[in-house]
mmCIF file of C-alpha atoms in Angstrom:
data_model
loop_
_atom_site.group_PDB
_atom_site.id
_atom_site.type_symbol
_atom_site.label_atom_id
_atom_site.label_comp_id
_atom_site.label_asym_id
_atom_site.label_seq_id
_atom_site.Cartn_x
_atom_site.Cartn_y
_atom_site.Cartn_z
ATOM 1 C CA MET D 1 0.873 -71.758 27.366
ATOM 2 C CA ASN D 2 3.773 -73.353 29.341
ATOM 3 C CA ILE D 3 3.852 -72.439 32.904
ATOM 4 C CA VAL D 4 6.677 -73.055 35.771
ATOM 5 C CA PHE D 5 4.594 -72.464 39.218
ATOM 6 C CA MET D 6 6.499 -71.736 42.328
ATOM 7 C CA GLY D 7 4.543 -71.747 45.678
ATOM 8 C CA THR D 8 4.236 -73.453 49.032
ATOM 9 C CA PRO D 9 1.295 -73.326 51.307
ATOM 10 C CA GLU D 10 -2.499 -73.979 51.023
ATOM 11 C CA TYR D 11 -2.972 -70.713 49.412
ATOM 12 C CA ALA D 12 -0.609 -71.157 46.673
ATOM 13 C CA ALA D 13 -1.868 -74.828 46.270
ATOM 14 C CA LYS D 14 -5.302 -73.416 45.319
ATOM 15 C CA ILE D 15 -3.796 -71.164 42.988
ATOM 16 C CA LEU D 16 -1.963 -74.342 41.243
ATOM 17 C CA CYS D 17 -5.362 -76.083 41.112
ATOM 18 C CA ALA D 18 -7.118 -73.157 39.333
ATOM 19 C CA LEU D 19 -4.254 -73.391 36.635
ATOM 20 C CA THR D 20 -4.818 -77.096 36.425
ATOM 21 C CA VAL D 21 -8.584 -76.965 36.038
ATOM 22 C CA ALA D 22 -8.332 -74.209 33.626
ATOM 23 C CA LYS D 23 -6.231 -76.434 31.406
ATOM 24 C CA PHE D 24 -2.588 -74.532 31.598
ATOM 25 C CA GLU D 25 0.660 -76.606 30.899
ATOM 26 C CA ILE D 26 2.575 -76.985 33.870
ATOM 27 C CA ALA D 27 6.136 -77.556 32.852
ATOM 28 C CA ALA D 28 7.214 -77.838 36.495
ATOM 29 C CA VAL D 29 6.579 -77.110 40.139
ATOM 30 C CA PHE D 30 9.045 -75.241 42.419
ATOM 31 C CA THR D 31 8.332 -75.546 46.295
ATOM 32 C CA GLN D 32 10.256 -75.202 49.503
ATOM 33 C CA PRO D 33 12.146 -78.379 50.916
ATOM 34 C CA ASP D 34 10.316 -80.714 53.082
ATOM 35 C CA LYS D 35 10.409 -79.510 56.429
ATOM 36 C CA PRO D 36 10.322 -81.245 59.917
ATOM 37 C CA VAL D 37 7.030 -80.680 61.663
ATOM 38 C CA GLY D 38 5.712 -81.481 65.105
ATOM 39 C CA ARG D 39 7.240 -82.885 68.502
ATOM 40 C CA LYS D 40 8.501 -85.743 66.531
ATOM 41 C CA GLN D 41 9.824 -83.658 63.818
ATOM 42 C CA ILE D 42 8.464 -85.838 60.879
ATOM 43 C CA LEU D 43 9.774 -84.532 57.585
ATOM 44 C CA THR D 44 6.578 -83.065 55.974
ATOM 45 C CA PRO D 45 6.112 -81.562 52.321
ATOM 46 C CA SER D 46 4.426 -78.440 51.389
ATOM 47 C CA GLU D 47 0.725 -78.326 50.535
ATOM 48 C CA VAL D 48 1.846 -77.577 46.669
ATOM 49 C CA LYS D 49 3.877 -80.585 46.702
ATOM 50 C CA VAL D 50 1.041 -82.592 48.229
ATOM 51 C CA TYR D 51 -1.234 -81.218 45.364
ATOM 52 C CA ALA D 52 1.343 -81.675 42.543
ATOM 53 C CA GLN D 53 1.928 -85.247 43.240
ATOM 54 C CA LYS D 54 -1.651 -86.215 43.594
ATOM 55 C CA HIS D 55 -2.948 -84.425 40.689
ATOM 56 C CA LEU D 56 0.202 -83.746 38.253
ATOM 57 C CA PRO D 57 1.945 -86.937 38.631
ATOM 58 C CA ALA D 58 3.960 -86.366 35.572
ATOM 59 C CA VAL D 59 5.215 -82.735 36.341
ATOM 60 C CA PRO D 60 8.653 -82.693 37.697
ATOM 61 C CA ILE D 61 8.933 -81.013 41.128
ATOM 62 C CA PHE D 62 12.029 -79.134 42.314
ATOM 63 C CA GLN D 63 12.918 -78.205 45.775
ATOM 64 C CA PRO D 64 16.051 -76.127 45.844
ATOM 65 C CA ALA D 65 17.597 -74.739 48.810
ATOM 66 C CA THR D 66 17.750 -71.568 46.789
ATOM 67 C CA LEU D 67 17.077 -70.130 43.401
ATOM 68 C CA LYS D 68 20.616 -68.324 43.194
ATOM 69 C CA ASP D 69 22.543 -71.365 42.076
ATOM 70 C CA GLU D 70 23.259 -70.725 38.179
ATOM 71 C CA ALA D 71 22.444 -74.505 37.704
ATOM 72 C CA VAL D 72 18.935 -73.832 38.919
ATOM 73 C CA ALA D 73 18.221 -70.900 36.435
ATOM 74 C CA ALA D 74 19.741 -73.096 33.934
ATOM 75 C CA GLN D 75 17.252 -75.551 34.700
ATOM 76 C CA ILE D 76 14.161 -73.099 34.563
ATOM 77 C CA LYS D 77 15.401 -71.980 31.068
ATOM 78 C CA GLU D 78 15.583 -75.277 29.400
ATOM 79 C CA LEU D 79 11.708 -75.628 30.489
ATOM 80 C CA LYS D 80 11.116 -72.545 28.188
ATOM 81 C CA PRO D 81 8.409 -70.822 30.061
ATOM 82 C CA ASP D 82 5.966 -68.627 28.756
ATOM 83 C CA PHE D 83 5.362 -67.433 32.479
ATOM 84 C CA ILE D 84 6.526 -68.185 35.774
ATOM 85 C CA VAL D 85 3.734 -68.055 38.144
ATOM 86 C CA VAL D 86 4.791 -67.152 41.965
ATOM 87 C CA ALA D 87 2.676 -67.502 45.246
ATOM 88 C CA ALA D 88 3.858 -67.530 48.623
ATOM 89 C CA TYR D 89 6.980 -69.373 47.325
ATOM 90 C CA GLY D 90 8.848 -67.864 50.405
ATOM 91 C CA LYS D 91 12.248 -67.565 48.442
ATOM 92 C CA ILE D 92 13.802 -64.321 46.669
ATOM 93 C CA LEU D 93 13.823 -64.881 42.748
ATOM 94 C CA PRO D 94 17.369 -63.555 41.586
ATOM 95 C CA GLN D 95 17.503 -61.720 38.365
ATOM 96 C CA SER D 96 18.915 -64.495 36.307
ATOM 97 C CA VAL D 97 15.446 -66.338 36.932
ATOM 98 C CA LEU D 98 13.363 -62.969 36.594
ATOM 99 C CA ASP D 99 14.795 -62.296 33.187
ATOM 100 C CA ILE D 100 13.889 -65.924 31.723
ATOM 101 C CA ALA D 101 10.259 -65.045 31.492
ATOM 102 C CA PRO D 102 7.443 -62.731 32.575
ATOM 103 C CA CYS D 103 7.229 -63.532 36.426
ATOM 104 C CA ILE D 104 3.588 -62.984 37.892
ATOM 105 C CA ASN D 105 3.341 -62.933 41.703
ATOM 106 C CA LEU D 106 0.023 -63.284 43.825
ATOM 107 C CA HIS D 107 0.435 -61.257 46.333
ATOM 108 C CA ALA D 108 -2.351 -61.322 49.388
ATOM 109 C CA SER D 109 -3.023 -57.429 49.640
ATOM 110 C CA ILE D 110 -4.055 -54.343 47.491
ATOM 111 C CA LEU D 111 -0.707 -53.413 46.883
ATOM 112 C CA PRO D 112 1.485 -51.126 47.558
ATOM 113 C CA LYS D 113 -0.081 -51.795 51.137
ATOM 114 C CA TYR D 114 1.323 -54.337 52.911
ATOM 115 C CA ARG D 115 4.378 -55.311 51.111
ATOM 116 C CA GLY D 116 6.167 -58.406 52.930
ATOM 117 C CA ALA D 117 5.506 -61.509 54.685
ATOM 118 C CA SER D 118 2.451 -61.262 56.419
ATOM 119 C CA PRO D 119 0.003 -58.971 54.399
ATOM 120 C CA ILE D 120 -3.217 -60.930 55.416
ATOM 121 C CA GLN D 121 -2.526 -60.817 59.172
ATOM 122 C CA SER D 122 -1.378 -57.015 58.861
ATOM 123 C CA ALA D 123 -4.532 -56.079 57.059
ATOM 124 C CA ILE D 124 -6.645 -57.570 59.838
ATOM 125 C CA LEU D 125 -4.347 -56.115 62.546
ATOM 126 C CA ALA D 126 -4.937 -52.666 61.168
ATOM 127 C CA GLY D 127 -8.622 -52.920 61.137
ATOM 128 C CA GLU D 128 -8.860 -52.884 57.447
ATOM 129 C CA LYS D 129 -12.527 -53.243 56.008
ATOM 130 C CA GLN D 130 -11.050 -54.475 52.822
ATOM 131 C CA THR D 131 -8.394 -56.722 51.428
ATOM 132 C CA GLY D 132 -7.462 -58.573 48.416
ATOM 133 C CA VAL D 133 -4.997 -60.055 45.942
ATOM 134 C CA THR D 134 -2.764 -58.137 43.684
ATOM 135 C CA ALA D 135 -1.254 -59.763 40.517
ATOM 136 C CA MET D 136 1.932 -58.157 39.601
ATOM 137 C CA LEU D 137 4.919 -58.381 37.599
ATOM 138 C CA MET D 138 7.877 -59.087 39.633
ATOM 139 C CA ASP D 139 11.160 -56.979 39.801
ATOM 140 C CA ALA D 140 14.190 -56.897 42.018
ATOM 141 C CA GLY D 141 12.362 -55.492 44.920
ATOM 142 C CA LEU D 142 9.878 -56.782 47.525
ATOM 143 C CA ASP D 143 6.774 -56.614 45.938
ATOM 144 C CA THR D 144 7.605 -53.545 44.155
ATOM 145 C CA GLY D 145 6.634 -54.542 40.724
ATOM 146 C CA ASP D 146 3.841 -53.251 38.262
ATOM 147 C CA MET D 147 0.675 -54.215 39.054
ATOM 148 C CA LEU D 148 -1.614 -56.313 36.470
ATOM 149 C CA ASP D 149 -5.127 -56.597 38.043
ATOM 150 C CA PHE D 150 -6.707 -57.036 41.424
ATOM 151 C CA ALA D 151 -9.265 -59.048 43.358
ATOM 152 C CA TYR D 152 -11.126 -57.814 46.604
ATOM 153 C CA THR D 153 -13.051 -59.017 49.478
ATOM 154 C CA PRO D 154 -14.454 -57.470 52.545
ATOM 155 C CA CYS D 155 -12.249 -58.332 55.825
ATOM 156 C CA GLU D 156 -15.869 -58.185 58.117
ATOM 157 C CA ASP D 157 -15.024 -60.515 61.111
ATOM 158 C CA LYS D 158 -12.871 -63.192 59.218
ATOM 159 C CA THR D 159 -9.766 -64.659 60.758
ATOM 160 C CA ALA D 160 -6.666 -65.064 58.816
ATOM 161 C CA ALA D 161 -7.060 -68.565 58.248
ATOM 162 C CA GLN D 162 -10.463 -67.652 56.754
ATOM 163 C CA LEU D 163 -9.160 -65.044 54.810
ATOM 164 C CA PHE D 164 -6.292 -67.117 53.623
ATOM 165 C CA ASP D 165 -8.664 -69.775 52.248
ATOM 166 C CA GLU D 166 -10.935 -67.324 50.510
ATOM 167 C CA LEU D 167 -7.888 -65.423 49.125
ATOM 168 C CA GLY D 168 -6.517 -68.452 47.705
ATOM 169 C CA ASP D 169 -9.763 -68.731 45.711
ATOM 170 C CA LEU D 170 -9.711 -65.357 44.460
ATOM 171 C CA ALA D 171 -6.189 -65.434 43.383
ATOM 172 C CA GLY D 172 -6.680 -68.563 41.542
ATOM 173 C CA GLU D 173 -9.511 -66.910 39.289
ATOM 174 C CA LEU D 174 -7.230 -63.983 39.213
ATOM 175 C CA ILE D 175 -4.360 -65.557 37.529
ATOM 176 C CA VAL D 176 -6.360 -67.362 34.987
ATOM 177 C CA ARG D 177 -7.912 -63.917 34.404
ATOM 178 C CA VAL D 178 -4.544 -62.350 33.703
ATOM 179 C CA LEU D 179 -2.752 -64.860 31.783
ATOM 180 C CA GLN D 180 -5.954 -65.158 29.359
ATOM 181 C CA ASN D 181 -5.838 -61.424 28.860
ATOM 182 C CA PHE D 182 -2.034 -60.578 29.430
ATOM 183 C CA ALA D 183 -1.523 -58.893 26.117
ATOM 184 C CA ASN D 184 -4.165 -56.512 26.743
ATOM 185 C CA LEU D 185 -3.409 -55.502 30.281
ATOM 186 C CA LYS D 186 -1.679 -52.042 30.692
ATOM 187 C CA PRO D 187 0.812 -52.525 33.796
ATOM 188 C CA LEU D 188 0.446 -49.837 36.730
ATOM 189 C CA LYS D 189 3.109 -48.506 38.701
ATOM 190 C CA GLN D 190 3.006 -48.609 42.396
ATOM 191 C CA ASP D 191 3.068 -45.377 44.156
ATOM 192 C CA GLY D 192 5.848 -45.958 46.717
ATOM 193 C CA THR D 193 4.733 -43.150 48.919
ATOM 194 C CA GLN D 194 1.712 -45.188 49.977
ATOM 195 C CA ALA D 195 3.791 -48.159 50.446
ATOM 196 C CA THR D 196 3.387 -50.099 53.780
ATOM 197 C CA HIS D 197 5.589 -53.131 54.770
ATOM 198 C CA CYS D 198 4.949 -56.077 57.149
ATOM 199 C CA LYS D 199 7.106 -58.319 58.942
ATOM 200 C CA LYS D 200 7.170 -62.153 59.356
ATOM 201 C CA ILE D 201 4.805 -63.128 62.328
ATOM 202 C CA SER D 202 6.547 -64.895 65.389
ATOM 203 C CA LYS D 203 5.216 -66.360 68.563
ATOM 204 C CA SER D 204 6.031 -63.383 70.450
ATOM 205 C CA ASP D 205 3.364 -61.351 68.687
ATOM 206 C CA GLY D 206 0.681 -63.073 70.205
ATOM 207 C CA LEU D 207 1.352 -61.211 73.566
ATOM 208 C CA PHE D 208 -1.399 -59.063 74.716
ATOM 209 C CA GLY D 209 -2.882 -57.255 77.505
ATOM 210 C CA PHE D 210 -6.368 -55.924 78.594
ATOM 211 C CA GLU D 211 -5.198 -52.433 78.621
ATOM 212 C CA GLN D 212 -5.453 -52.574 74.882
ATOM 213 C CA SER D 213 -8.849 -51.539 73.491
ATOM 214 C CA ALA D 214 -11.369 -54.312 72.618
ATOM 215 C CA GLU D 215 -11.263 -53.436 68.993
ATOM 216 C CA GLN D 216 -7.285 -54.151 68.986
ATOM 217 C CA ILE D 217 -7.598 -57.532 70.874
ATOM 218 C CA TYR D 218 -10.200 -58.876 68.692
ATOM 219 C CA ASN D 219 -8.149 -57.834 65.472
ATOM 220 C CA LYS D 220 -5.256 -59.495 67.135
ATOM 221 C CA PHE D 221 -7.253 -62.567 67.687
ATOM 222 C CA ARG D 222 -8.420 -62.622 64.026
ATOM 223 C CA ALA D 223 -5.085 -61.784 62.646
ATOM 224 C CA LEU D 224 -3.295 -64.476 64.801
ATOM 225 C CA THR D 225 -5.669 -67.413 64.735
ATOM 226 C CA PRO D 226 -4.722 -70.412 64.493
ATOM 227 C CA TRP D 227 -1.223 -69.529 64.726
ATOM 228 C CA PRO D 228 0.445 -68.341 67.030
ATOM 229 C CA GLY D 229 -2.950 -67.301 68.735
ATOM 230 C CA ILE D 230 -3.001 -64.769 71.569
ATOM 231 C CA TYR D 231 -2.245 -65.271 75.042
ATOM 232 C CA LEU D 232 -1.714 -63.051 78.107
ATOM 233 C CA ALA D 233 1.575 -62.663 80.303
ATOM 234 C CA SER D 234 0.685 -65.270 82.527
ATOM 235 C CA GLY D 235 0.507 -67.762 79.443
ATOM 236 C CA LEU D 236 -3.348 -68.183 79.204
ATOM 237 C CA LYS D 237 -4.321 -68.920 75.605
ATOM 238 C CA ILE D 238 -7.390 -67.059 74.398
ATOM 239 C CA LEU D 239 -8.873 -69.731 71.856
ATOM 240 C CA ASP D 240 -12.130 -68.090 71.045
ATOM 241 C CA LEU D 241 -13.576 -64.666 71.878
ATOM 242 C CA GLU D 242 -16.078 -62.173 70.758
ATOM 243 C CA ILE D 243 -15.886 -58.194 70.813
ATOM 244 C CA LEU D 244 -18.851 -56.309 72.531
ATOM 245 C CA ARG D 245 -19.622 -54.281 70.130
ATOM 246 C CA GLU D 246 -22.505 -52.270 72.252
ATOM 247 C CA SER D 247 -19.308 -51.523 74.721
ATOM 248 C CA CYS D 248 -17.002 -49.837 72.034
ATOM 249 C CA GLY D 249 -15.902 -46.526 73.303
ATOM 250 C CA ARG D 250 -16.676 -47.169 76.693
ATOM 251 C CA LYS D 251 -13.991 -46.877 79.272
ATOM 252 C CA PHE D 252 -14.072 -48.750 82.556
ATOM 253 C CA GLN D 253 -11.908 -48.007 85.944
ATOM 254 C CA ARG D 254 -9.810 -51.132 86.023
ATOM 255 C CA THR D 255 -8.903 -53.347 82.968
ATOM 256 C CA GLY D 256 -8.822 -57.207 82.907
ATOM 257 C CA GLU D 257 -12.019 -57.118 85.259
ATOM 258 C CA ILE D 258 -14.557 -59.695 85.177
ATOM 259 C CA LEU D 259 -17.975 -57.873 84.373
ATOM 260 C CA HIS D 260 -20.514 -60.529 83.600
ATOM 261 C CA VAL D 261 -20.360 -64.300 83.779
ATOM 262 C CA ASP D 262 -22.934 -66.802 81.758
ATOM 263 C CA LYS D 263 -22.809 -70.557 80.250
ATOM 264 C CA LEU D 264 -21.016 -69.253 77.637
ATOM 265 C CA GLY D 265 -18.248 -67.338 78.856
ATOM 266 C CA PHE D 266 -17.210 -64.271 80.690
ATOM 267 C CA CYS D 267 -16.700 -60.532 79.716
ATOM 268 C CA VAL D 268 -13.830 -58.570 80.177
ATOM 269 C CA SER D 269 -13.010 -54.874 80.570
ATOM 270 C CA CYS D 270 -10.370 -53.508 78.247
ATOM 271 C CA GLY D 271 -8.515 -50.263 77.733
ATOM 272 C CA GLU D 272 -11.825 -49.171 75.725
ATOM 273 C CA GLY D 273 -14.859 -51.344 75.371
ATOM 274 C CA ALA D 274 -15.075 -55.265 76.513
ATOM 275 C CA VAL D 275 -14.482 -58.666 74.868
ATOM 276 C CA LYS D 276 -16.015 -61.825 75.768
ATOM 277 C CA ILE D 277 -13.811 -65.037 76.633
ATOM 278 C CA ILE D 278 -15.435 -68.359 75.366
ATOM 279 C CA LYS D 279 -12.350 -70.885 75.502
ATOM 280 C CA VAL D 280 -9.068 -70.583 76.928
ATOM 281 C CA GLN D 281 -6.055 -72.945 77.476
ATOM 282 C CA GLU D 282 -3.447 -72.751 80.489
ATOM 283 C CA PRO D 283 0.173 -73.887 79.673
ATOM 284 C CA GLY D 284 0.395 -77.448 79.433
ATOM 285 C CA LYS D 285 -3.290 -78.064 79.881
ATOM 286 C CA ARG D 286 -5.999 -79.041 77.540
ATOM 287 C CA PRO D 287 -8.423 -76.176 76.049
ATOM 288 C CA VAL D 288 -11.485 -75.884 78.438
ATOM 289 C CA GLU D 289 -14.595 -73.622 78.084
ATOM 290 C CA ALA D 290 -14.312 -70.239 79.749
ATOM 291 C CA SER D 291 -16.753 -71.020 82.390
ATOM 292 C CA ALA D 292 -14.964 -73.888 83.677
ATOM 293 C CA TYR D 293 -11.945 -72.034 83.526
ATOM 294 C CA LEU D 294 -13.360 -69.704 85.999
ATOM 295 C CA ASN D 295 -14.955 -72.632 88.220
ATOM 296 C CA GLY D 296 -11.238 -73.949 88.556
ATOM 297 C CA LYS D 297 -9.654 -70.668 89.481
ATOM 298 C CA ARG D 298 -12.824 -69.874 91.646
ATOM 299 C CA LEU D 299 -13.138 -66.316 89.715
ATOM 300 C CA GLY D 300 -16.125 -64.404 89.452
ATOM 301 C CA ILE D 301 -17.484 -60.685 88.794
ATOM 302 C CA GLY D 302 -15.365 -58.336 90.023
ATOM 303 C CA ASP D 303 -11.830 -60.507 89.916
ATOM 304 C CA ILE D 304 -9.144 -59.652 87.525
ATOM 305 C CA VAL D 305 -7.951 -62.233 84.725
ATOM 306 C CA SER D 306 -4.022 -61.584 84.093
#
């Protein structure tokens, strides 16, 4: 079985790894162009490219700026793929590519919920108890194609980073199962009336205030860890926090008030419930334990954190 693989981040690299271990023939790998990263803007390859160079040295790697170029479609057609497997590639597949072979996308949500660019973060933000991966046949729409199979996992208290890692493994198992049983699968149409959509996460999404409920703040922290993280209007970034479950549903007279302090951190009142702040970082400074931050600012019980 001849596979053209398209993907970019670690999530996709895990899927490519699963295909490799299962002995599928990888005809080519398509991934995003190398991008400048960090303050020094060092040109950095994608995780998929790094994996392919190390484990699939004989497989050609393509990094086109767009797939809309007719020459790219012709190039893919020459490879004569049985399937095109797509996972967080980050580029739109034009009809000229979709027509070459069945294109199977591994989308990190249970469709039709959370179509779009940030399904994992959006599921956490919404307080979902369960999420997963959908294997779907791609069409011209955004994550609107017929569904082939699913893999599920509980969200529990996992961060987006933890779910990305877990869902990458699940997606790898899922695509192997789907390809091996493709002839027997019956595609299921999505119910468009149940569809929800999610946008690309930006740095500004990390802004929060203690007027929000503890549940909302905790979900935001989990969803936006490690990037962009969550921060107050003052720029104070919260690097670690816990939700105080026993406080959920409780209302306080003031939000942002320090309720309790111990060696591990300090508890803060929210719009509903309370959270415990464990580690913080001020703009331009190093991360510090929450207790050290309080000592430096001379803050204590009854004071307001903003």
